[in-house]
Amino acid sequence: MTRNATKKAFALRLLVWASLTLSLSAADVRGAAQNPLPMFNAEYNLKRNGITLGISTRSLSAARDGTYIYASTTRATGIIAWFVKDQIDEYSKWTFDGTRIRPLEYVYKRYGGSKTRNVNLKFDWQRHIVVNTIDGDPWHMEIPPNAQDKLVYQLSIMYDLLNGKKDLEYKIADGGKLKDYAFEIEGEETLNTALGKVKTVRIQRIGDRRDTTVWCAPQFSYLPVRLEQQDTDG
């Protein structure tokens, strides 16, 4: 396999997130009564067939203006980093209206490799539209009151599980469309992690071509400690 072919193959596996396993390696969770969720820092290993391809870090922090920032960084590590230089940074700025998480802005940046991509979504809740700017080209679409962005909905799952909600259904503004994300609760499972044995609730995404399973830990306010995805081709 040529160097370019190797780079392309690993980029597909890492950056498209096909058939990857994320296992929690470290977490610092700090709670506060006035926040809908505790603030946290977490680091995940990205694996395919048991081989570590990269790491993804996630953090939730509170800003002084009463908003929150949920940030994610994903990059290759080890020998894979010789071929894949891409890094993906995402963040979602959001607020809490007392009953639900409401995104205000979502930013996606891919850089460092052969391709770059910049996406910015700004949510206008007075007009119920989202302004979507991709690589400098802006346009907008209408959104329902419960719309989420493709990052912050993960926090909505945590919040809903914390509050005993069983119907985990979300409208995601992504790629000029409103996409339906739905999960069903399958049961409980204890996992062996870097933090020791962790009791989790296992949820499964339904109605999607990929088989996606997420294990959320009640002791960490339902923070995901593992996520597995598998495409239909296995």
Backbone as JSON, one array per atom type, in Angstrom:
{
  "sequence": "MTRNATKKAFALRLLVWASLTLSLSAADVRGAAQNPLPMFNAEYNLKRNGITLGISTRSLSAARDGTYIYASTTRATGIIAWFVKDQIDEYSKWTFDGTRIRPLEYVYKRYGGSKTRNVNLKFDWQRHIVVNTIDGDPWHMEIPPNAQDKLVYQLSIMYDLLNGKKDLEYKIADGGKLKDYAFEIEGEETLNTALGKVKTVRIQRIGDRRDTTVWCAPQFSYLPVRLEQQDTDG",
  "N": [[0.85, -1.19, 0.0], [0.57, 2.2, -0.85], [1.93, 5.27, 0.52], [0.08, 7.38, 0.33], [-2.29, 5.99, -0.07], [-2.44, 4.57, 2.31], [-2.69, 6.7, 4.1], [-5.17, 7.68, 3.28], [-6.86, 5.54, 3.9], [-6.6, 5.31, 6.72], [-7.48, 7.83, 7.43], [-10.15, 7.69, 6.71], [-11.05, 5.78, 8.52], [-10.53, 6.97, 11.0], [-11.55, 9.65, 10.94], [-14.1, 9.58, 9.89], [-15.3, 8.08, 11.72], [-16.08, 5.37, 11.64], [-17.0, 2.23, 12.77], [-15.7, 2.41, 15.31], [-14.36, 2.26, 18.65], [-14.85, 3.88, 21.69], [-13.3, 4.28, 24.69], [-13.38, 5.21, 28.05], [-10.71, 6.95, 29.48], [-9.91, 8.8, 31.34], [-11.45, 10.98, 33.71], [-12.78, 13.95, 35.02], [-15.07, 15.07, 37.07], [-17.14, 17.63, 38.1], [-19.59, 18.81, 40.2], [-22.38, 21.09, 40.44], [-25.03, 22.69, 42.05], [-26.63, 24.55, 40.7], [-26.27, 24.12, 38.03], [-27.38, 22.46, 35.03], [-26.03, 20.15, 34.34], [-23.11, 18.45, 35.62], [-19.84, 19.93, 35.45], [-17.18, 18.74, 33.36], [-14.18, 16.93, 32.39], [-12.99, 14.76, 29.96], [-11.26, 12.0, 28.5], [-10.97, 10.0, 25.66], [-10.15, 6.87, 24.13], [-9.76, 6.08, 20.73], [-10.57, 3.36, 18.82], [-10.06, 0.67, 16.48], [-10.8, -2.56, 15.73], [-9.37, -3.28, 18.02], [-7.04, -1.8, 17.82], [-5.46, 1.16, 18.68], [-6.27, 4.23, 17.31], [-6.45, 6.95, 17.72], [-7.16, 9.82, 19.83], [-9.85, 11.33, 21.63], [-10.92, 14.21, 23.15], [-13.16, 15.56, 25.53], [-14.94, 18.26, 26.96], [-16.81, 20.07, 29.38], [-17.78, 23.25, 30.29], [-18.58, 26.14, 32.27], [-19.53, 29.43, 31.41], [-19.01, 32.91, 32.29], [-21.16, 34.47, 31.59], [-23.42, 33.01, 31.93], [-23.84, 31.07, 30.05], [-22.87, 27.93, 28.48], [-20.07, 25.9, 27.47], [-19.41, 23.27, 25.38], [-16.9, 21.27, 24.38], [-14.88, 19.59, 21.92], [-12.1, 17.69, 20.83], [-10.43, 15.9, 18.34], [-7.93, 13.69, 17.29], [-5.32, 11.93, 15.51], [-3.04, 9.47, 16.88], [0.19, 8.12, 17.89], [1.67, 5.77, 15.61], [-0.17, 6.11, 13.63], [-0.5, 8.8, 13.44], [1.57, 9.55, 11.8], [0.6, 9.34, 9.26], [-1.91, 10.51, 9.23], [-2.7, 13.73, 9.54], [-4.75, 15.32, 10.16], [-6.85, 17.26, 12.3], [-9.73, 17.54, 14.3], [-11.72, 19.98, 15.57], [-14.39, 20.84, 17.64], [-17.05, 22.81, 18.97], [-19.78, 23.62, 21.08], [-21.8, 26.23, 21.98], [-24.12, 26.89, 24.47], [-27.3, 27.3, 26.14], [-29.43, 27.01, 29.04], [-32.84, 26.59, 29.44], [-34.36, 25.97, 31.6], [-35.86, 23.72, 31.21], [-34.82, 22.45, 28.97], [-31.85, 21.89, 26.99], [-30.5, 24.41, 24.98], [-29.01, 25.07, 21.99], [-26.77, 27.68, 21.03], [-24.64, 28.35, 19.38], [-22.73, 26.49, 17.05], [-19.61, 25.15, 16.19], [-17.4, 23.79, 13.82], [-14.27, 22.6, 12.94], [-11.94, 21.39, 10.71], [-8.62, 20.62, 10.13], [-5.08, 20.8, 9.25], [-4.46, 18.6, 7.68], [-4.82, 17.22, 4.37], [-7.28, 18.19, 3.69], [-9.47, 20.89, 4.48], [-12.08, 22.2, 6.52], [-14.68, 24.32, 7.48], [-17.29, 24.98, 9.58], [-20.1, 26.75, 10.72], [-22.76, 27.23, 12.84], [-25.4, 29.27, 13.78], [-27.89, 29.82, 16.11], [-31.0, 31.26, 16.03], [-33.31, 31.95, 18.18], [-35.48, 33.6, 18.5], [-36.49, 34.04, 15.95], [-36.67, 31.47, 15.17], [-34.82, 30.15, 13.46], [-31.85, 28.74, 11.97], [-28.68, 29.88, 11.15], [-26.51, 28.77, 8.83], [-23.2, 28.45, 8.07], [-20.92, 27.37, 5.79], [-17.67, 26.92, 5.03], [-17.5, 29.67, 4.47], [-19.86, 30.21, 3.05], [-23.01, 31.32, 3.58], [-26.33, 30.33, 4.69], [-29.78, 29.74, 5.6], [-32.18, 27.95, 7.66], [-35.43, 26.89, 8.84], [-36.2, 25.99, 12.22], [-37.43, 23.73, 14.77], [-38.72, 24.26, 18.17], [-37.29, 22.48, 19.8], [-34.84, 21.91, 18.65], [-31.5, 20.65, 18.17], [-27.86, 20.8, 18.07], [-25.28, 18.86, 16.34], [-23.44, 18.13, 18.22], [-24.13, 18.96, 20.85], [-26.39, 17.51, 21.47], [-25.59, 15.21, 22.69], [-25.2, 15.92, 25.33], [-27.8, 16.45, 25.98], [-28.87, 13.91, 26.01], [-27.61, 12.91, 28.33], [-28.75, 14.68, 30.23], [-31.48, 14.07, 29.99], [-31.53, 11.35, 30.73], [-30.68, 11.61, 33.37], [-32.92, 12.77, 34.42], [-34.8, 10.84, 34.31], [-36.06, 10.33, 31.88], [-37.52, 8.42, 29.28], [-38.04, 8.41, 26.56], [-35.9, 9.01, 24.22], [-35.42, 11.15, 22.01], [-34.42, 13.26, 19.34], [-34.11, 16.29, 17.46], [-31.9, 17.14, 15.05], [-30.03, 19.75, 13.78], [-28.32, 19.66, 10.89], [-26.21, 19.75, 8.17], [-27.97, 21.17, 6.53], [-30.39, 19.98, 6.92], [-33.03, 18.71, 9.03], [-32.38, 16.21, 11.15], [-33.45, 13.1, 12.46], [-32.7, 11.74, 15.51], [-32.85, 8.93, 17.46], [-32.99, 6.97, 20.41], [-33.04, 3.9, 22.2], [-33.47, 2.48, 25.43], [-31.64, -0.22, 26.49], [-30.79, -1.72, 28.67], [-28.92, -2.56, 31.68], [-25.37, -2.63, 32.3], [-22.2, -3.7, 33.44], [-19.03, -2.35, 33.04], [-15.52, -2.91, 32.44], [-13.19, -0.51, 32.98], [-10.66, 2.1, 32.67], [-11.06, 3.38, 34.99], [-11.79, 1.44, 36.68], [-14.33, -0.98, 37.59], [-17.38, -0.04, 36.19], [-20.72, 0.77, 36.51], [-23.23, 0.86, 34.04], [-25.75, 2.3, 31.88], [-27.04, 0.95, 29.01], [-27.62, 2.2, 25.83], [-29.22, 2.21, 22.63], [-28.99, 3.34, 19.32], [-31.69, 3.86, 17.12], [-33.19, 3.26, 13.9], [-31.16, 3.97, 12.12], [-28.54, 3.61, 9.68], [-26.14, 2.75, 10.66], [-24.92, 0.71, 13.28], [-25.15, 1.75, 16.41], [-24.08, 1.93, 19.68], [-24.23, 3.06, 23.02], [-22.74, 3.42, 26.16], [-23.66, 4.64, 29.2], [-22.74, 6.18, 32.24], [-24.28, 6.16, 35.32], [-23.08, 7.04, 37.74], [-21.47, 9.08, 36.95], [-23.16, 11.1, 36.2], [-24.42, 10.11, 33.93], [-22.53, 10.33, 31.91], [-21.14, 9.3, 28.85], [-19.19, 6.37, 28.75], [-18.32, 4.57, 26.98], [-18.51, 4.09, 23.48], [-19.7, 2.49, 20.64], [-19.53, 1.93, 17.17], [-20.75, 0.45, 14.2], [-20.68, -0.16, 10.79], [-23.07, -1.14, 8.21], [-21.78, -2.95, 6.6], [-20.17, -4.29, 8.27]],
  "CA": [[0.0, 0.0, 0.0], [1.34, 3.43, -0.91], [1.74, 6.17, 1.67], [-1.17, 8.12, 0.15], [-3.4, 5.06, 0.14], [-2.49, 4.32, 3.76], [-3.24, 7.9, 4.73], [-6.6, 7.76, 2.97], [-7.56, 4.5, 4.63], [-6.66, 5.64, 8.13], [-8.32, 9.02, 7.58], [-11.53, 7.22, 6.66], [-11.39, 5.07, 9.76], [-10.48, 7.85, 12.16], [-12.31, 10.89, 10.86], [-15.51, 9.29, 9.63], [-15.76, 7.41, 12.94], [-16.74, 4.12, 11.3], [-16.6, 1.04, 13.53], [-14.72, 2.78, 16.32], [-14.73, 2.1, 20.05], [-14.32, 4.9, 22.57], [-13.33, 3.83, 26.07], [-12.97, 6.31, 28.93], [-9.41, 6.75, 30.12], [-9.78, 9.71, 32.49], [-12.57, 11.91, 33.8], [-12.83, 14.82, 36.19], [-16.44, 15.55, 37.07], [-17.41, 18.54, 39.2], [-21.01, 19.15, 40.2], [-22.86, 22.34, 41.03], [-26.48, 22.56, 42.13], [-27.34, 25.44, 39.79], [-26.02, 23.72, 36.66], [-28.18, 21.3, 34.62], [-25.12, 19.02, 34.33], [-21.81, 18.78, 36.22], [-18.75, 20.22, 34.52], [-16.3, 17.58, 33.31], [-13.14, 16.72, 31.38], [-12.86, 13.33, 29.69], [-10.42, 11.62, 27.37], [-11.37, 8.71, 25.13], [-9.32, 6.22, 23.12], [-10.47, 5.66, 19.53], [-10.0, 2.09, 18.41], [-10.66, -0.18, 15.45], [-10.28, -3.93, 15.87], [-8.44, -3.33, 19.13], [-5.88, -0.96, 17.58], [-5.72, 2.57, 18.99], [-6.02, 5.12, 16.18], [-6.37, 8.34, 18.12], [-7.83, 10.18, 21.07], [-10.84, 12.39, 21.58], [-11.13, 14.82, 24.46], [-14.43, 16.28, 25.67], [-15.0, 19.05, 28.18], [-17.97, 20.94, 29.59], [-17.43, 24.33, 31.2], [-19.56, 27.22, 32.41], [-19.01, 30.77, 31.17], [-19.48, 33.91, 33.26], [-22.42, 35.08, 31.15], [-24.52, 32.08, 32.16], [-23.88, 30.06, 29.0], [-21.98, 26.79, 28.67], [-19.29, 25.5, 26.32], [-19.09, 21.85, 25.27], [-15.82, 21.26, 23.38], [-14.34, 18.29, 21.54], [-10.94, 17.65, 19.94], [-10.12, 14.54, 17.91], [-6.72, 13.63, 16.46], [-4.62, 10.66, 15.47], [-1.89, 9.34, 17.79], [1.1, 7.02, 17.6], [2.13, 5.61, 14.24], [-1.23, 6.6, 12.73], [-0.28, 10.24, 13.26], [2.51, 9.77, 10.7], [-0.15, 9.37, 8.01], [-3.1, 11.35, 9.38], [-2.35, 14.98, 10.21], [-5.99, 16.06, 10.41], [-7.4, 17.42, 13.63], [-11.09, 18.06, 14.27], [-12.15, 20.71, 16.77], [-15.8, 21.22, 17.66], [-17.6, 23.27, 20.23], [-21.15, 24.08, 21.09], [-22.18, 27.16, 23.03], [-25.53, 26.65, 24.7], [-27.91, 27.81, 27.36], [-30.45, 26.13, 29.61], [-34.05, 27.4, 29.67], [-35.09, 25.43, 32.74], [-36.4, 22.41, 30.85], [-34.06, 21.81, 27.9], [-30.62, 22.51, 26.49], [-30.73, 25.11, 23.73], [-27.76, 25.51, 21.38], [-26.67, 29.05, 20.52], [-23.68, 28.35, 18.28], [-21.95, 25.28, 16.87], [-18.46, 25.38, 15.32], [-16.65, 22.6, 13.43], [-13.08, 22.93, 12.17], [-11.02, 20.31, 10.36], [-7.44, 21.26, 9.59], [-3.82, 20.11, 9.49], [-4.21, 17.58, 6.67], [-5.01, 17.62, 2.98], [-8.57, 18.85, 3.55], [-9.92, 21.77, 5.55], [-13.52, 22.44, 6.49], [-15.13, 25.19, 8.56], [-18.75, 25.04, 9.66], [-20.6, 27.55, 11.83], [-24.21, 27.33, 12.94], [-25.89, 30.19, 14.8], [-29.3, 29.58, 16.34], [-31.8, 32.45, 16.35], [-34.52, 31.37, 18.75], [-36.6, 34.52, 18.33], [-37.06, 33.81, 14.62], [-36.69, 30.02, 14.97], [-34.01, 29.76, 12.31], [-30.43, 28.55, 12.2], [-27.86, 30.36, 10.05], [-25.47, 27.77, 8.62], [-22.14, 28.94, 7.2], [-19.96, 26.32, 5.49], [-16.55, 27.44, 4.24], [-17.79, 31.05, 4.07], [-21.11, 30.34, 2.31], [-24.09, 31.27, 4.57], [-27.73, 30.15, 4.34], [-30.51, 29.48, 6.84], [-33.37, 27.1, 7.6], [-36.29, 26.95, 10.01], [-35.97, 24.93, 13.21], [-38.44, 23.63, 15.82], [-38.23, 24.71, 19.49], [-36.43, 21.5, 20.46], [-33.71, 21.56, 17.79], [-30.18, 20.51, 18.78], [-26.8, 20.64, 17.09], [-24.8, 17.49, 16.29], [-22.57, 17.86, 19.36], [-24.75, 19.2, 22.15], [-27.44, 16.53, 21.78], [-25.01, 14.23, 23.59], [-25.48, 16.4, 26.68], [-29.24, 16.31, 26.18], [-29.08, 12.52, 26.43], [-27.23, 12.84, 29.74], [-29.74, 15.39, 31.04], [-32.74, 13.33, 29.97], [-31.38, 10.15, 31.55], [-30.64, 12.06, 34.76], [-34.26, 13.13, 34.85], [-35.67, 9.68, 34.19], [-36.79, 10.3, 30.62], [-37.36, 7.16, 28.54], [-38.09, 8.67, 25.13], [-34.69, 9.76, 23.87], [-35.59, 11.52, 20.61], [-33.83, 14.59, 19.16], [-34.07, 16.88, 16.14], [-30.55, 17.64, 14.89], [-29.76, 20.61, 12.62], [-27.05, 19.19, 10.37], [-26.12, 19.62, 6.72], [-29.12, 21.75, 5.85], [-31.58, 19.18, 7.17], [-33.33, 18.29, 10.39], [-32.24, 14.77, 11.21], [-34.03, 12.48, 13.64], [-31.88, 10.82, 16.28], [-33.66, 8.29, 18.49], [-32.3, 5.92, 21.14], [-33.84, 3.13, 23.14], [-32.71, 1.97, 26.57], [-31.6, -1.67, 26.37], [-30.59, -2.36, 29.95], [-27.75, -2.18, 32.45], [-24.19, -3.45, 32.07], [-21.0, -3.25, 34.13], [-17.86, -2.37, 32.16], [-14.17, -2.74, 32.97], [-12.6, 0.69, 32.39], [-9.46, 2.58, 33.36], [-11.51, 3.82, 36.3], [-12.27, 0.26, 37.39], [-15.65, -1.44, 37.15], [-18.34, 1.06, 36.16], [-22.08, 0.39, 36.12], [-23.7, 1.72, 32.96], [-27.0, 2.06, 31.17], [-26.73, 0.78, 27.6], [-28.65, 2.69, 24.93], [-28.99, 1.84, 21.24], [-29.65, 4.21, 18.36], [-32.61, 3.13, 16.26], [-33.53, 3.93, 12.66], [-29.96, 4.48, 11.45], [-27.84, 2.55, 8.95], [-25.04, 2.26, 11.48], [-25.26, 0.13, 14.58], [-24.5, 2.61, 17.4], [-24.4, 1.61, 21.07], [-23.57, 3.96, 23.96], [-22.84, 3.03, 27.57], [-23.66, 5.86, 30.01], [-22.5, 5.83, 33.64], [-25.06, 6.96, 36.27], [-22.26, 7.65, 38.77], [-20.89, 10.28, 36.35], [-24.29, 11.84, 35.61], [-24.69, 9.47, 32.64], [-21.48, 10.57, 30.94], [-20.77, 8.09, 28.11], [-17.86, 5.82, 29.01], [-17.95, 3.81, 25.79], [-19.38, 4.18, 22.32], [-19.3, 1.61, 19.55], [-20.26, 2.07, 15.9], [-20.42, -0.51, 13.17], [-21.44, 0.03, 9.57], [-23.82, -2.3, 7.78], [-20.89, -3.92, 5.97], [-19.41, -4.97, 9.32]],
  "C": [[0.88, 1.23, 0.0], [1.05, 4.28, 0.31], [0.43, 6.92, 1.55], [-2.38, 7.23, 0.39], [-3.57, 4.74, 1.61], [-3.12, 5.49, 4.48], [-4.74, 7.99, 4.51], [-7.39, 6.75, 3.78], [-7.69, 4.84, 6.1], [-7.51, 6.88, 8.37], [-9.79, 8.63, 7.58], [-11.92, 6.6, 7.99], [-11.46, 6.03, 10.95], [-11.5, 8.97, 12.08], [-13.78, 10.68, 10.53], [-16.13, 8.55, 10.82], [-16.53, 6.13, 12.62], [-16.14, 2.99, 12.13], [-15.52, 1.35, 14.56], [-15.27, 2.53, 17.72], [-14.07, 3.21, 20.86], [-14.42, 4.38, 23.99], [-12.73, 4.91, 26.96], [-11.64, 5.99, 29.57], [-9.2, 7.66, 31.3], [-10.99, 10.63, 32.52], [-12.48, 12.68, 35.1], [-14.2, 15.48, 36.18], [-16.67, 16.4, 38.31], [-18.85, 19.0, 39.13], [-21.26, 20.51, 40.83], [-24.37, 22.33, 40.95], [-27.2, 23.4, 41.09], [-27.16, 25.06, 38.34], [-26.89, 22.52, 36.28], [-27.36, 20.02, 34.56], [-23.83, 19.41, 35.04], [-20.78, 19.07, 35.13], [-17.79, 19.02, 34.51], [-15.22, 17.74, 32.24], [-13.0, 15.22, 31.19], [-11.98, 13.1, 28.48], [-10.76, 10.2, 26.96], [-10.33, 8.18, 24.15], [-10.21, 5.82, 21.95], [-9.8, 4.42, 18.98], [-10.78, 1.47, 17.26], [-9.98, -1.53, 15.53], [-9.19, -4.02, 16.92], [-7.21, -2.47, 18.97], [-6.24, 0.49, 17.84], [-5.31, 3.44, 17.81], [-5.85, 6.57, 16.6], [-7.02, 8.56, 19.47], [-8.84, 11.28, 20.79], [-11.03, 12.92, 22.98], [-12.43, 15.6, 24.43], [-14.4, 17.05, 26.98], [-16.26, 19.89, 28.19], [-17.59, 21.97, 30.63], [-18.52, 25.4, 31.18], [-18.89, 28.57, 32.19], [-19.63, 31.75, 32.16], [-20.82, 34.52, 32.89], [-23.62, 34.15, 31.3], [-24.68, 31.03, 31.08], [-22.86, 28.97, 29.32], [-21.26, 26.48, 27.36], [-19.0, 24.0, 26.41], [-18.12, 21.72, 24.11], [-15.3, 19.86, 23.15], [-13.15, 18.48, 20.61], [-10.61, 16.2, 19.63], [-8.9, 14.57, 17.0], [-6.12, 12.24, 16.52], [-3.45, 10.66, 16.45], [-1.01, 8.19, 17.32], [1.5, 6.98, 16.13], [1.1, 6.13, 13.24], [-1.03, 8.08, 12.45], [0.77, 10.55, 12.18], [1.76, 9.98, 9.38], [-1.34, 10.34, 8.06], [-2.74, 12.58, 10.19], [-3.6, 15.78, 10.61], [-6.31, 16.13, 11.9], [-8.8, 18.02, 13.49], [-11.39, 18.7, 15.61], [-13.61, 21.07, 16.61], [-16.12, 21.88, 18.99], [-19.02, 23.74, 20.02], [-21.35, 25.02, 22.27], [-23.68, 27.05, 23.22], [-26.0, 27.26, 26.01], [-28.97, 26.83, 27.82], [-31.67, 26.97, 29.97], [-34.9, 26.91, 30.83], [-35.67, 24.06, 32.48], [-35.58, 21.69, 29.79], [-32.79, 22.59, 27.6], [-30.91, 23.14, 25.14], [-29.39, 25.59, 23.15], [-27.86, 26.95, 20.89], [-25.73, 29.11, 19.32], [-22.93, 27.02, 18.26], [-20.85, 25.57, 15.87], [-17.74, 24.06, 15.09], [-15.47, 23.05, 12.58], [-12.24, 21.67, 11.96], [-9.83, 20.93, 9.66], [-6.22, 20.38, 9.84], [-3.47, 19.06, 8.46], [-4.45, 18.12, 5.28], [-6.33, 18.36, 2.76], [-8.83, 19.76, 4.74], [-11.42, 21.98, 5.4], [-13.88, 23.28, 7.7], [-16.64, 25.32, 8.49], [-19.13, 25.86, 10.89], [-22.12, 27.61, 11.76], [-24.56, 28.29, 14.07], [-27.41, 30.07, 14.89], [-29.99, 30.87, 16.77], [-33.16, 31.96, 16.85], [-35.71, 32.33, 18.69], [-37.29, 34.31, 16.99], [-37.17, 32.32, 14.28], [-36.02, 29.62, 13.66], [-32.59, 29.49, 12.79], [-29.7, 29.04, 10.95], [-26.64, 29.45, 9.95], [-24.45, 28.32, 7.63], [-21.1, 27.84, 7.03], [-18.9, 26.88, 4.55], [-16.88, 28.81, 3.65], [-19.08, 31.26, 3.33], [-22.29, 30.21, 3.27], [-25.46, 30.99, 3.94], [-28.47, 29.8, 5.62], [-31.7, 28.54, 6.59], [-34.16, 27.24, 8.89], [-36.01, 25.76, 10.93], [-37.12, 24.9, 14.21], [-37.87, 24.05, 17.16], [-37.26, 23.76, 20.17], [-35.21, 21.11, 19.64], [-32.4, 21.56, 18.57], [-29.12, 20.6, 17.67], [-26.19, 19.25, 17.26], [-23.81, 17.15, 17.38], [-23.35, 17.92, 20.67], [-25.86, 18.2, 22.47], [-26.91, 15.44, 22.71], [-25.25, 14.62, 25.05], [-26.97, 16.28, 26.99], [-29.59, 14.88, 26.58], [-28.75, 12.36, 27.91], [-28.3, 13.47, 30.62], [-31.06, 14.61, 31.11], [-32.65, 12.06, 30.81], [-31.34, 10.5, 33.03], [-32.03, 12.32, 35.3], [-35.29, 12.04, 34.56], [-36.46, 9.59, 32.9], [-36.49, 9.0, 29.88], [-37.35, 7.37, 27.04], [-36.94, 9.59, 24.74], [-34.73, 10.07, 22.37], [-35.18, 12.99, 20.42], [-33.88, 14.99, 17.69], [-32.73, 17.6, 15.99], [-30.45, 18.48, 13.63], [-28.37, 20.27, 12.1], [-27.13, 19.1, 8.85], [-27.33, 20.15, 5.98], [-30.41, 20.99, 6.05], [-31.8, 19.04, 8.67], [-33.32, 16.77, 10.42], [-32.81, 14.24, 12.53], [-33.05, 11.49, 14.26], [-32.76, 10.25, 17.39], [-32.87, 7.13, 19.1], [-33.29, 5.18, 22.03], [-32.93, 2.57, 24.23], [-32.8, 0.44, 26.55], [-31.43, -2.38, 27.7], [-29.34, -1.85, 30.64], [-26.6, -3.15, 32.18], [-23.01, -2.86, 32.83], [-19.79, -3.43, 33.23], [-16.57, -2.3, 32.97], [-13.53, -1.56, 32.25], [-11.32, 1.04, 33.14], [-9.79, 3.1, 34.75], [-11.97, 2.66, 37.18], [-13.61, -0.19, 36.83], [-16.65, -0.29, 37.27], [-19.69, 0.52, 35.71], [-22.6, 1.38, 35.09], [-25.12, 1.35, 32.56], [-26.67, 2.02, 29.68], [-27.91, 1.26, 26.75], [-28.24, 2.41, 23.49], [-29.71, 2.83, 20.33], [-30.51, 3.37, 17.43], [-32.89, 3.96, 15.0], [-32.36, 4.51, 11.92], [-29.24, 3.32, 10.78], [-26.68, 1.98, 9.74], [-25.57, 1.73, 12.81], [-24.48, 0.89, 15.65], [-25.0, 2.27, 18.79], [-23.58, 2.52, 21.97], [-23.81, 3.44, 25.37], [-22.66, 4.29, 28.43], [-23.61, 5.49, 31.49], [-23.31, 6.72, 34.58], [-24.2, 7.67, 37.31], [-21.54, 8.9, 38.27], [-21.95, 11.09, 35.63], [-24.57, 11.4, 34.18], [-23.73, 9.92, 31.54], [-21.19, 9.28, 30.18], [-19.34, 7.65, 28.45], [-17.4, 4.9, 27.88], [-18.99, 4.04, 24.71], [-18.84, 3.29, 21.23], [-20.18, 1.87, 18.34], [-19.8, 1.0, 14.94], [-21.31, -0.25, 11.96], [-22.13, -1.27, 9.16], [-22.95, -3.35, 7.13], [-19.99, -4.63, 6.97], [-18.08, -4.34, 9.64]]
}
